[in-house]
CSV table of C-alpha atoms and ligand atoms in Angstrom, one decimal:
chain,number,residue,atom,x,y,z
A,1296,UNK,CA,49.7,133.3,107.4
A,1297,UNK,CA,51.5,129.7,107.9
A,1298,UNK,CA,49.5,126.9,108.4
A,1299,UNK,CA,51.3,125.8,111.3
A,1300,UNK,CA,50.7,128.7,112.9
A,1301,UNK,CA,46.8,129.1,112.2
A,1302,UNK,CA,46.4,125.6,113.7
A,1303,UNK,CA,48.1,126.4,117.2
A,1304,UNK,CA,46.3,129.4,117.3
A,1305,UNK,CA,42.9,127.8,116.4
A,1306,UNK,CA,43.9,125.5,119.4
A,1307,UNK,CA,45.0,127.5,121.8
A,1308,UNK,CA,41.8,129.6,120.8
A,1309,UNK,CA,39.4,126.6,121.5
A,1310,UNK,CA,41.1,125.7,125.3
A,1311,UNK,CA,41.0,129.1,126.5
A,1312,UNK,CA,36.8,129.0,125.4
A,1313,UNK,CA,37.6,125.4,127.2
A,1314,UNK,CA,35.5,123.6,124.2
A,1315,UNK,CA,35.9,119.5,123.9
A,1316,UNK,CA,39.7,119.1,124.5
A,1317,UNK,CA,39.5,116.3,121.6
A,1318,UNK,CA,38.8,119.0,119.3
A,1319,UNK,CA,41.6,121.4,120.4
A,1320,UNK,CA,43.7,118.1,120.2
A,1321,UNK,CA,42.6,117.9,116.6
A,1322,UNK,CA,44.4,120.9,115.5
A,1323,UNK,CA,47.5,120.6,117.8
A,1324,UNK,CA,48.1,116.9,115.9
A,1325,UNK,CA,47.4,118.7,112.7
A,1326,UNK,CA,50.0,121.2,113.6
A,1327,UNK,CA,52.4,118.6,114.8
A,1328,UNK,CA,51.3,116.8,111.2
A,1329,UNK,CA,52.5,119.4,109.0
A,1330,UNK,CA,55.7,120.3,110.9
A,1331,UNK,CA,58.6,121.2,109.0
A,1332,UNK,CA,56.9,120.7,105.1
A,1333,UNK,CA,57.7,122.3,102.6
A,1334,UNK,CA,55.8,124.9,100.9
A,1335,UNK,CA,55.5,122.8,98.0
A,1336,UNK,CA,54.6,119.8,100.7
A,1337,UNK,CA,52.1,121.5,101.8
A,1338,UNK,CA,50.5,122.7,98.6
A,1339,UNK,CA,50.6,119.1,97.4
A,1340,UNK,CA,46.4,119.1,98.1
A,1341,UNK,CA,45.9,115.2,97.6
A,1342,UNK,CA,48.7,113.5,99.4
A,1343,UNK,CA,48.5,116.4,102.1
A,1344,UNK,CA,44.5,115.0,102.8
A,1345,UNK,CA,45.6,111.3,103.0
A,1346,UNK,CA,48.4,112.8,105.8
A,1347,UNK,CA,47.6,111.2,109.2
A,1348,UNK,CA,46.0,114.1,111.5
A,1349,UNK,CA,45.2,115.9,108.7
A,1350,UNK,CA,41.2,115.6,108.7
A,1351,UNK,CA,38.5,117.6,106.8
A,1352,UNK,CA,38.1,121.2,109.3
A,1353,UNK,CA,42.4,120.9,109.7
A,1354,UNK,CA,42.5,120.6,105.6
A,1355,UNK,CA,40.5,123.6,105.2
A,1356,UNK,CA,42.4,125.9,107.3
A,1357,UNK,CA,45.6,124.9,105.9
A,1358,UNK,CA,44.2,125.5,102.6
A,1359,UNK,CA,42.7,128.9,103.4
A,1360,UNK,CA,46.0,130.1,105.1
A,1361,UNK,CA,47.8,129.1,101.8
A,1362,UNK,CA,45.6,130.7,100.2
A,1363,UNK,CA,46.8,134.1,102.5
A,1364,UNK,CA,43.8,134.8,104.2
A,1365,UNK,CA,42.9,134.6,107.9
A,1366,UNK,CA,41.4,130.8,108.1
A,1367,UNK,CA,37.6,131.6,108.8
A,1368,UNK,CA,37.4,129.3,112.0
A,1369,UNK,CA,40.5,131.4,113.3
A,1370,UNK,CA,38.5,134.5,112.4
A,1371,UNK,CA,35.6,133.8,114.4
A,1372,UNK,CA,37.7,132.0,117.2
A,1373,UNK,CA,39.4,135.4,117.0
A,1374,UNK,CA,36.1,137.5,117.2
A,1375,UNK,CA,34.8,135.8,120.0
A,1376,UNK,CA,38.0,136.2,122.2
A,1377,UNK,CA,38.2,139.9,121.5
A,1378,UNK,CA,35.8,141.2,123.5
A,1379,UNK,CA,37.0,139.9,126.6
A,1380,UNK,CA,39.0,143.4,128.6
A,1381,UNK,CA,41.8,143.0,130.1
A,1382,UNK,CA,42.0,144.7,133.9
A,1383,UNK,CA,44.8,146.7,135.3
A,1384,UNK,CA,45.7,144.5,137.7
A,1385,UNK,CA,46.4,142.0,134.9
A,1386,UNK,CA,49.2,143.7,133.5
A,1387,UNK,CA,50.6,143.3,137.0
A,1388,UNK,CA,50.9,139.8,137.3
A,1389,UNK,CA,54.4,138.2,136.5
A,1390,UNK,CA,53.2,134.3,136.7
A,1391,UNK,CA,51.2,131.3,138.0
A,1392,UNK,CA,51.5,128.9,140.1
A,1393,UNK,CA,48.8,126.1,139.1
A,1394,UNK,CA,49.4,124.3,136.1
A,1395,UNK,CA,49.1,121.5,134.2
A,1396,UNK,CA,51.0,118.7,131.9
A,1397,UNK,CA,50.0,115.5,130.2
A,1398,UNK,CA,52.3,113.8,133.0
A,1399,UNK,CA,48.7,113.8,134.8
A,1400,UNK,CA,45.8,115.1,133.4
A,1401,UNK,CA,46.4,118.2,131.1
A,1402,UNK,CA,46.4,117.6,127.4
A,1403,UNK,CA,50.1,118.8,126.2
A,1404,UNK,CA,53.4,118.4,127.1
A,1405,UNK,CA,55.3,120.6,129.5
A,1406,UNK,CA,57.0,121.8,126.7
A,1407,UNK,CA,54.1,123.7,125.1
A,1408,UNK,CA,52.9,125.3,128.3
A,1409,UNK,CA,56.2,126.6,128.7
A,1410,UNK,CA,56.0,128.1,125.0
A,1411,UNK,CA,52.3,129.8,126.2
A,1412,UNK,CA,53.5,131.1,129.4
A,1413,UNK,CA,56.4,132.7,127.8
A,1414,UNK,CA,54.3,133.9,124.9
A,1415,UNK,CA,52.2,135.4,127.6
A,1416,UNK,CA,55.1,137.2,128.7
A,1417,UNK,CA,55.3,135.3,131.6
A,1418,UNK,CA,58.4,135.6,134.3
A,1419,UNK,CA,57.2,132.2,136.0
A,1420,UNK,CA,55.7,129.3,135.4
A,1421,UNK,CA,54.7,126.6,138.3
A,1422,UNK,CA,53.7,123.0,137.1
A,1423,UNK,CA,51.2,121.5,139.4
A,1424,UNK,CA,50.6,118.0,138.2
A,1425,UNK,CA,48.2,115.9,140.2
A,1426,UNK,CA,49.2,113.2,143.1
A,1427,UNK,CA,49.1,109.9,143.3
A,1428,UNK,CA,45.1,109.7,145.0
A,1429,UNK,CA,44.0,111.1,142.0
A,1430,UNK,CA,43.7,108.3,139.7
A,1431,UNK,CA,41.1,109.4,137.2
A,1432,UNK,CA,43.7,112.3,137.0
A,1433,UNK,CA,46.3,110.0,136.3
A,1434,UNK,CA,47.9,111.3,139.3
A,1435,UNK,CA,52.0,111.5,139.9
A,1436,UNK,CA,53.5,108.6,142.2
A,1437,UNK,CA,56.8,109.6,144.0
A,1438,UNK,CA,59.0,108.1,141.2
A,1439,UNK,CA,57.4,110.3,138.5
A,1440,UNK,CA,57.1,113.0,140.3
A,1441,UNK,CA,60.7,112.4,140.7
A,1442,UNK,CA,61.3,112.1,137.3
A,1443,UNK,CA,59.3,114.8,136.5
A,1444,UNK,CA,61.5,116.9,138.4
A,1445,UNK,CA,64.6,116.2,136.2
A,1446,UNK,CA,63.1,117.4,133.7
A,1447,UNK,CA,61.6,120.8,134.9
A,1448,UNK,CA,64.6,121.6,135.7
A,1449,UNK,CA,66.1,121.7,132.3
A,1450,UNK,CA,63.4,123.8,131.3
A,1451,UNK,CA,64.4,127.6,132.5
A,1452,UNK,CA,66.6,130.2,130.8
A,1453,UNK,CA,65.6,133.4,128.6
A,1454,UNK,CA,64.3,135.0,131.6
A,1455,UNK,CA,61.7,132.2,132.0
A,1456,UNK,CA,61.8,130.0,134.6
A,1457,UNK,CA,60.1,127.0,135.5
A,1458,UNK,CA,59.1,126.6,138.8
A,1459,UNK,CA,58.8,123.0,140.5
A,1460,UNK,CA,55.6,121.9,142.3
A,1461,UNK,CA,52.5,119.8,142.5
A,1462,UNK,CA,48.7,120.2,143.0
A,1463,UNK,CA,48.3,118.2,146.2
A,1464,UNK,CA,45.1,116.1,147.4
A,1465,UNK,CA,43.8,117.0,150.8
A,1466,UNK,CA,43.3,113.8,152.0
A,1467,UNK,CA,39.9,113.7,154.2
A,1468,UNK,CA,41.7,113.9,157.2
A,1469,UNK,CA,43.9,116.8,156.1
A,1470,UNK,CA,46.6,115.0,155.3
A,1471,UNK,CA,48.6,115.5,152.5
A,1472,UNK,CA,48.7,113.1,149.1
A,1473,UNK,CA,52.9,112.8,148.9
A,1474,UNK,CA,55.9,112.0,150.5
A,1475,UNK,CA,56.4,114.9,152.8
A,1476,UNK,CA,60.1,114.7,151.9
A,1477,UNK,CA,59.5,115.7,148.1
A,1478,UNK,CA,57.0,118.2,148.6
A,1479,UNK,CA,60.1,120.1,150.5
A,1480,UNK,CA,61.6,119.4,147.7
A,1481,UNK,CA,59.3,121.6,145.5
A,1482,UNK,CA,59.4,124.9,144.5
A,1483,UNK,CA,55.6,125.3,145.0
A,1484,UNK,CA,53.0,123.3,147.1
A,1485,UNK,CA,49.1,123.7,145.5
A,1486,UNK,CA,47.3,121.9,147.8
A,1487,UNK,CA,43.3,121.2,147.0
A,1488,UNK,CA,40.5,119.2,147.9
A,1489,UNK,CA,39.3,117.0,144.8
A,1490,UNK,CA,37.0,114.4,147.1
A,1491,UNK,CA,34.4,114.4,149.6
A,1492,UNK,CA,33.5,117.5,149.0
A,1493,UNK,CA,30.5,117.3,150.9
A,1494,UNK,CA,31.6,116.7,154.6
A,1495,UNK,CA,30.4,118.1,157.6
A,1496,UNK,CA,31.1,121.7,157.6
A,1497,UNK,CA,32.9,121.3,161.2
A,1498,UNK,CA,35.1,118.2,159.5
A,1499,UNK,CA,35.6,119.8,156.4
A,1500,UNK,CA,36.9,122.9,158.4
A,1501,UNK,CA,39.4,120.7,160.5
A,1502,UNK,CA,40.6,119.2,157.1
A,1503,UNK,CA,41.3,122.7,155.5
A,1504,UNK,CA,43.0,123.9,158.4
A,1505,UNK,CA,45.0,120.9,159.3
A,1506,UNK,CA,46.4,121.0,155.3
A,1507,UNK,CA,47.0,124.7,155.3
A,1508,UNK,CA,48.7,124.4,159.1
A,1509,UNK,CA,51.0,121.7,157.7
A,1510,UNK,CA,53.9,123.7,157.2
A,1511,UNK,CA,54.2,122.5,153.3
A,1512,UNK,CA,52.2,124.3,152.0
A,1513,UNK,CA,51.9,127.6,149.5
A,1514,UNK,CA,48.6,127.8,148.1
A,1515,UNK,CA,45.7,126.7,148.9
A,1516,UNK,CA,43.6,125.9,145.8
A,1517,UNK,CA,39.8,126.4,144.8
A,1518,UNK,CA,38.7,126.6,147.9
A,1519,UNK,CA,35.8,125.1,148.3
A,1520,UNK,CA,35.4,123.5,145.0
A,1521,UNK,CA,32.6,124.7,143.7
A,1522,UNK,CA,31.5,124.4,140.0
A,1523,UNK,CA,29.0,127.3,138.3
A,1524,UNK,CA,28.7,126.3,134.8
A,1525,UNK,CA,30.0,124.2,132.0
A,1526,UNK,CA,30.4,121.0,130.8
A,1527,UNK,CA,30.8,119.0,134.2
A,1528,UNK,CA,27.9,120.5,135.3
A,1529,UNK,CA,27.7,122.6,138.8
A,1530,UNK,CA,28.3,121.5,142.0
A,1531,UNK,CA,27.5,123.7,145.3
A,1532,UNK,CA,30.4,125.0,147.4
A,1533,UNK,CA,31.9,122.5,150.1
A,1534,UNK,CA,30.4,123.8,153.4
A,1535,UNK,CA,33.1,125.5,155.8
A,1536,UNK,CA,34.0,128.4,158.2
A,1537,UNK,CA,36.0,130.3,156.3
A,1538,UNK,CA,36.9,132.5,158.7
A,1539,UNK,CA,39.0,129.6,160.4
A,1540,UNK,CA,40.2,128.6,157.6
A,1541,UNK,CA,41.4,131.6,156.2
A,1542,UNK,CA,42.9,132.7,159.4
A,1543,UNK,CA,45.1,129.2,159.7
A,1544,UNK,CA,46.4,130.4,156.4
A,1545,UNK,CA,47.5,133.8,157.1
A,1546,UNK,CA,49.1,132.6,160.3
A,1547,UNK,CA,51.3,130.0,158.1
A,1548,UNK,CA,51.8,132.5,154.9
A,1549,UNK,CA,49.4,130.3,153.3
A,1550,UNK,CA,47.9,132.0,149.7
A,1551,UNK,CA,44.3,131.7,149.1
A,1552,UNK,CA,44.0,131.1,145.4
A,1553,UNK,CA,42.0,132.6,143.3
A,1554,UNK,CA,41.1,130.3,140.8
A,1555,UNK,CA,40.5,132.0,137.4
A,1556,UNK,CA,38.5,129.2,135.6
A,1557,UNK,CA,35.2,131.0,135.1
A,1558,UNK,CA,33.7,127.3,135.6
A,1559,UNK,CA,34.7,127.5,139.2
A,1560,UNK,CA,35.0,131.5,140.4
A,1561,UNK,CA,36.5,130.1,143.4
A,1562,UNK,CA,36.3,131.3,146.0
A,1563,UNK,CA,32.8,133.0,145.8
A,1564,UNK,CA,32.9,137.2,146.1
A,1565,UNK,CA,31.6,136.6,149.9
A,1566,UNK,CA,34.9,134.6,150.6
A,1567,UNK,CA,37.6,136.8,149.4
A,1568,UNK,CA,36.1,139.9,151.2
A,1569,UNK,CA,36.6,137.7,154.3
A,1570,UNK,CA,40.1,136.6,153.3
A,1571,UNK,CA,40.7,140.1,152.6
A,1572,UNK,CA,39.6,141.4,155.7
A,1573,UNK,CA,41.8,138.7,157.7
A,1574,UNK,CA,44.8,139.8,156.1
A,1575,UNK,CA,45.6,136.4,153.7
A,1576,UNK,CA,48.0,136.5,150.7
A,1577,UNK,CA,46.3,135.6,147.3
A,1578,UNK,CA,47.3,133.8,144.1
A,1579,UNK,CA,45.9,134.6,141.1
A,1580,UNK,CA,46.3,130.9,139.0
A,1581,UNK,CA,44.9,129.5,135.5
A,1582,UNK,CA,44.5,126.1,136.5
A,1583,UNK,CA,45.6,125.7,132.9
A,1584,UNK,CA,44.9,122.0,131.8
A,1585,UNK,CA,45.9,123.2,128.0
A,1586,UNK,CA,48.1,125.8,126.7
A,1587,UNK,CA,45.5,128.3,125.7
A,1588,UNK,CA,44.1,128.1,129.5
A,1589,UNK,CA,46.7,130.0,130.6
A,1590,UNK,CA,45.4,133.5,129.9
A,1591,UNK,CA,42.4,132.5,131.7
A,1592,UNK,CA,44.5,134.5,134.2
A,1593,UNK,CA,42.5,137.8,132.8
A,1594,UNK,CA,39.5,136.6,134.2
A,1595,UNK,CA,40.9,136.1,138.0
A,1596,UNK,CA,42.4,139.0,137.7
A,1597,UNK,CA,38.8,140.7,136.9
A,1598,UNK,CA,37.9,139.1,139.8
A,1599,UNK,CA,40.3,140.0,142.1
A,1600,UNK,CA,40.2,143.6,140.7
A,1601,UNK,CA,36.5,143.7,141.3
A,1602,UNK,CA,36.8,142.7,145.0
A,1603,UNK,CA,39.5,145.1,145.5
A,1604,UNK,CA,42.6,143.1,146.3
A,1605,UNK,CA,45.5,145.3,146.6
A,1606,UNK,CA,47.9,144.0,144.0
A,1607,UNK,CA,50.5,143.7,147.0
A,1608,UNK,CA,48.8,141.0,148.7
A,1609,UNK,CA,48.5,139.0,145.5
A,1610,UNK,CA,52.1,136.6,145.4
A,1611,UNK,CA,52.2,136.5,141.6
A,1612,UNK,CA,52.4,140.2,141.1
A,1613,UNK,CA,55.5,139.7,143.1
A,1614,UNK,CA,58.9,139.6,141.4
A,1615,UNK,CA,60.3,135.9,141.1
A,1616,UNK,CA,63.2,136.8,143.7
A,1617,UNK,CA,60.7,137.6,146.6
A,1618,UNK,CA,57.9,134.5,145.5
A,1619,UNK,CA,61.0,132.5,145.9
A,1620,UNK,CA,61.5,134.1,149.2
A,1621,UNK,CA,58.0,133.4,150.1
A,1622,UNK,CA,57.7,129.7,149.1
A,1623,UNK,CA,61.3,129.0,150.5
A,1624,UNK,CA,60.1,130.1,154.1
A,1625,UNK,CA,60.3,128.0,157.1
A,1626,UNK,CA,56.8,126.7,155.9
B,305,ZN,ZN1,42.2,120.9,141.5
B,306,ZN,ZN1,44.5,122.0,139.1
């Protein structure tokens, strides 16, 4: 196998386990490294070692991919992502609509999340970079948001397209985190509570419902924030009546996401079955902050599956034509 290619793998491989993102990194700047060598470049052992990017794990798997074989890290990598199944409602879904860049806190450039979604098979892709609140995130200001825009739109063709959008804060009064002029401006509107997540639950309602009522927004994401496992720990579910809530977002077309990290499971099994019995759209999104997050999708989808969503009510099993419809509504 080429190098080049056993190193994006390995990468891709480590984000969708969602190990340290340095080490994923690692193997992407190895990959980047070694672009366009020769073979006899890259069978030149010594001066490949002193290569900047190239360090001791990266050397290996080069050298064991020369060599023809399937790198052993990849194998394992490989073996470990195997026995996840994919569900039938899975194959259903055309795109996502909650994304990352490096523009605010993901690790690559839009570029390469373009590359995954397509190699996914993907119809659609919507880039949902932070706002400006959401420093530690390095969140988007107008201007590069603006900016940012130019550039998405270069980025369809093939039968790919990349939608426009943003992950939007929920300020604590409900407001919104951008200029309400450019979120009209965006394909898709991801709007999500990042602070405070432990207000009143009669506050914390109004907020919800005041954001999804706003008439700018499409989805609203992770619901009530919770975190289950991994590396930043776990964190309780914001306390709310979800009932209001969810019934302010099927009057305004709003879609409840479904958020497929398995760090967050958001909303919580109890939640759907109440969004599901008020009549809500859902969104089945990544929340991709790296390339190989995107086919995190497989485990919303279980989800979903599991709490018996009809694949109808869920927006990305729609074809792009009538998810443009649907964001382009009189929201
Ligand atoms: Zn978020
Ligand atoms: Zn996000």
């Amino acid at each position: 196998m080429h190098p080049h290619d056993a190193l994006s793998e390995i990468a891709t491989l480590l984000e969708r386990e969602r190990s340290s993102r340095y080490k994923s990194k690692a193997f992407r700047t190895a990959a980047d490294a070694i672009e366009g060598l020769s073979d006899a470049e890259l069978r030149d052992a010594a001066s490949l070692r002193r290569r900047k990017g190239i360090g001791d794990s990266t050397f290996s798997v080069i050298q064991e991919a020369l060599a023809g074989g399937v790198p052993a890290y990849l194998a394992d990598l490989r073996e470990r992502a195997g026995v996840q199944r994919a569900s039938t409602l899975r194959g259903l879904l055309r795109g996502d609509l909650h994304s990352h860049s490096d523009w605010s806190d993901g690790l690559t450039s839009i570029d390469l999340m373009v590359d995954a979604a397509r190699a996914l098979g993907h119809e659609y892709l919507a880039l949902t970079d932070h706002s400006p609140r959401l420093r530690v995130a390095n969140g988007l200001s107008p201007e590069r948001l603006r900016a940012q825009l130019e550039i998405v739109r270069e980025m369809s063709g093939d039968g790919f397209t990349l939608l426009s959008g943003i992950e939007v804060d929920i300020l604590e009064d409900g407001g919104l985190d951008q200029e309400p002029e450019l979120l009209d401006e965006l394909d898709v509107v991801v709007a999500s509570a990042h602070s405070k997540l432990r207000m009143e639950r009669g506050p914390m309602t109004r907020r919800l419902v005041r954001a999804v009522s706003s008439g700018r927004v499409d989805v609203l994401g992770h619901v009530t924030g919770r975190l289950v496992e991994g590396s930043r720990g776990t964190r309780p579910p914001s306390t709310l009546d979800a009932r209001a809530v969810f019934e302010a977002c099927a009057e305004n077309g709003v879609a409840v996401e479904i958020n497929s990290r398995p760090e967050r499971q958001d909303p919580p099994d109890e939640l759907i079955a109440i969004a599901l019995e008020i009549g809500c759209l859902f969104s089945i999104d990544s929340d991709a902050h790296a390339p190989g997050q995107l086919s995190l999708l497989d485990y919303g989808a279980e989800r979903a599956e599991n709490a018996g969503v009809p694949p109808e009510r869920i927006v990305t099993t729609w074809p792009l034509e009538r998810l443009r419809e649907w964001t382009g509504r009189a929201r």
